[in-house]
Amino acid sequence: MPNTSGPDVLQEPPNLVYWSHLPVIILTKKGQNADRRQALSLGVDAFLTKPFSLKKLLNQVNAFLARH
């Protein structure tokens, strides 16, 4: 997203309720531990750094679907 980040979107008050019941997978080039901790503290279901394989993404989606 050119003007904002995924964590910023998730932190906006109207989005907190909206996103709370949806699975969220962060796909980012920011792979630092602080970025991962921030995303996970916001309740995201998965955090993948670019470049990532389609297999890893599908594994995360399938893992979420298996839990629900």
Tab-separated table of N, CA and C in Angstrom, residues 18-64:
chain	number	residue	atom	x	y	z
A	18	TYR	N	-14.162	-4.282	12.673
A	18	TYR	CA	-14.373	-4.902	11.372
A	18	TYR	C	-13.432	-6.069	11.149
A	19	TRP	N	-12.151	-5.891	11.465
A	19	TRP	CA	-11.152	-6.927	11.199
A	19	TRP	C	-11.101	-8.007	12.260
A	20	SER	N	-11.720	-7.795	13.404
A	20	SER	CA	-11.534	-8.701	14.531
A	20	SER	C	-11.979	-10.132	14.240
A	21	HIS	N	-12.901	-10.341	13.335
A	21	HIS	CA	-13.374	-11.703	13.055
A	21	HIS	C	-12.851	-12.265	11.735
A	22	LEU	N	-12.042	-11.503	11.014
A	22	LEU	CA	-11.496	-11.946	9.734
A	22	LEU	C	-10.038	-12.360	9.884
A	23	PRO	N	-9.625	-13.385	9.148
A	23	PRO	CA	-8.203	-13.743	9.183
A	23	PRO	C	-7.388	-12.668	8.467
A	24	VAL	N	-6.235	-12.364	9.019
A	24	VAL	CA	-5.353	-11.363	8.415
A	24	VAL	C	-3.972	-11.981	8.262
A	25	ILE	N	-3.474	-11.937	7.040
A	25	ILE	CA	-2.108	-12.379	6.750
A	25	ILE	C	-1.354	-11.163	6.242
A	26	ILE	N	-0.299	-10.809	6.938
A	26	ILE	CA	0.548	-9.688	6.532
A	26	ILE	C	1.580	-10.213	5.535
A	27	LEU	N	1.652	-9.567	4.373
A	27	LEU	CA	2.661	-9.868	3.359
A	27	LEU	C	3.510	-8.610	3.223
A	28	THR	N	4.768	-8.690	3.625
A	28	THR	CA	5.580	-7.484	3.732
A	28	THR	C	7.030	-7.722	3.355
A	29	LYS	N	7.697	-6.641	3.001
A	29	LYS	CA	9.150	-6.723	2.813
A	29	LYS	C	9.877	-6.414	4.114
A	30	LYS	N	9.144	-5.945	5.127
A	30	LYS	CA	9.723	-5.627	6.432
A	30	LYS	C	9.774	-6.894	7.277
A	31	GLY	N	10.945	-7.470	7.400
A	31	GLY	CA	11.065	-8.733	8.099
A	31	GLY	C	11.775	-8.665	9.440
A	32	GLN	N	11.924	-7.466	9.980
A	32	GLN	CA	12.600	-7.329	11.268
A	32	GLN	C	11.736	-7.904	12.385
A	33	ASN	N	12.367	-8.335	13.459
A	33	ASN	CA	11.625	-8.886	14.597
A	33	ASN	C	10.616	-7.888	15.149
A	34	ALA	N	10.974	-6.607	15.173
A	34	ALA	CA	10.050	-5.585	15.690
A	34	ALA	C	8.793	-5.498	14.821
A	35	ASP	N	8.963	-5.624	13.503
A	35	ASP	CA	7.803	-5.600	12.601
A	35	ASP	C	6.902	-6.802	12.846
A	36	ARG	N	7.507	-7.958	13.017
A	36	ARG	CA	6.751	-9.193	13.279
A	36	ARG	C	6.011	-9.089	14.620
A	37	ARG	N	6.707	-8.605	15.648
A	37	ARG	CA	6.067	-8.471	16.966
A	37	ARG	C	4.889	-7.502	16.906
A	38	GLN	N	5.073	-6.380	16.197
A	38	GLN	CA	3.994	-5.403	16.094
A	38	GLN	C	2.781	-6.017	15.413
A	39	ALA	N	3.004	-6.712	14.321
A	39	ALA	CA	1.889	-7.325	13.590
A	39	ALA	C	1.190	-8.373	14.449
A	40	LEU	N	1.952	-9.215	15.089
A	40	LEU	CA	1.346	-10.265	15.916
A	40	LEU	C	0.619	-9.678	17.120
A	41	SER	N	1.130	-8.556	17.658
A	41	SER	CA	0.442	-7.921	18.786
A	41	SER	C	-0.912	-7.347	18.361
A	42	LEU	N	-1.067	-7.072	17.072
A	42	LEU	CA	-2.337	-6.574	16.552
A	42	LEU	C	-3.307	-7.705	16.239
A	43	GLY	N	-2.849	-8.940	16.428
A	43	GLY	CA	-3.736	-10.083	16.246
A	43	GLY	C	-3.766	-10.680	14.859
A	44	VAL	N	-2.752	-10.394	14.028
A	44	VAL	CA	-2.748	-10.996	12.706
A	44	VAL	C	-2.552	-12.503	12.843
A	45	ASP	N	-3.037	-13.227	11.865
A	45	ASP	CA	-2.965	-14.686	11.907
A	45	ASP	C	-1.660	-15.229	11.352
A	46	ALA	N	-1.031	-14.485	10.447
A	46	ALA	CA	0.232	-14.935	9.863
A	46	ALA	C	1.012	-13.726	9.371
A	47	PHE	N	2.311	-13.899	9.293
A	47	PHE	CA	3.226	-12.836	8.886
A	47	PHE	C	4.221	-13.456	7.924
A	48	LEU	N	4.163	-13.084	6.654
A	48	LEU	CA	5.083	-13.617	5.650
A	48	LEU	C	5.901	-12.474	5.069
A	49	THR	N	7.214	-12.695	4.938
A	49	THR	CA	8.068	-11.675	4.349
A	49	THR	C	8.300	-11.987	2.876
A	50	LYS	N	8.404	-10.902	2.103
A	50	LYS	CA	8.659	-11.023	0.667
A	50	LYS	C	10.149	-11.205	0.446
A	51	PRO	N	10.569	-11.997	-0.490
A	51	PRO	CA	9.722	-12.837	-1.327
A	51	PRO	C	9.271	-14.059	-0.541
A	52	PHE	N	8.071	-14.489	-0.782
A	52	PHE	CA	7.546	-15.690	-0.140
A	52	PHE	C	7.053	-16.623	-1.233
A	53	SER	N	6.986	-17.885	-0.899
A	53	SER	CA	6.520	-18.842	-1.893
A	53	SER	C	5.001	-18.971	-1.807
A	54	LEU	N	4.404	-19.296	-2.915
A	54	LEU	CA	2.968	-19.531	-2.945
A	54	LEU	C	2.614	-20.680	-2.002
A	55	LYS	N	3.501	-21.650	-1.896
A	55	LYS	CA	3.264	-22.785	-1.001
A	55	LYS	C	3.138	-22.318	0.452
A	56	LYS	N	4.007	-21.404	0.879
A	56	LYS	CA	3.922	-20.896	2.257
A	56	LYS	C	2.616	-20.151	2.489
A	57	LEU	N	2.214	-19.342	1.522
A	57	LEU	CA	0.952	-18.612	1.655
A	57	LEU	C	-0.222	-19.583	1.730
A	58	LEU	N	-0.254	-20.559	0.844
A	58	LEU	CA	-1.342	-21.539	0.866
A	58	LEU	C	-1.347	-22.354	2.152
A	59	ASN	N	-0.173	-22.657	2.678
A	59	ASN	CA	-0.105	-23.372	3.959
A	59	ASN	C	-0.728	-22.546	5.076
A	60	GLN	N	-0.481	-21.246	5.078
A	60	GLN	CA	-1.064	-20.380	6.110
A	60	GLN	C	-2.585	-20.305	5.965
A	61	VAL	N	-3.050	-20.167	4.738
A	61	VAL	CA	-4.496	-20.119	4.496
A	61	VAL	C	-5.137	-21.432	4.907
A	62	ASN	N	-4.541	-22.541	4.506
A	62	ASN	CA	-5.092	-23.855	4.871
A	62	ASN	C	-5.075	-24.085	6.372
A	63	ALA	N	-4.032	-23.619	7.044
A	63	ALA	CA	-3.970	-23.761	8.506
A	63	ALA	C	-5.111	-22.994	9.165
A	64	PHE	N	-5.373	-21.808	8.672
A	64	PHE	CA	-6.488	-21.032	9.228
A	64	PHE	C	-7.817	-21.736	8.964
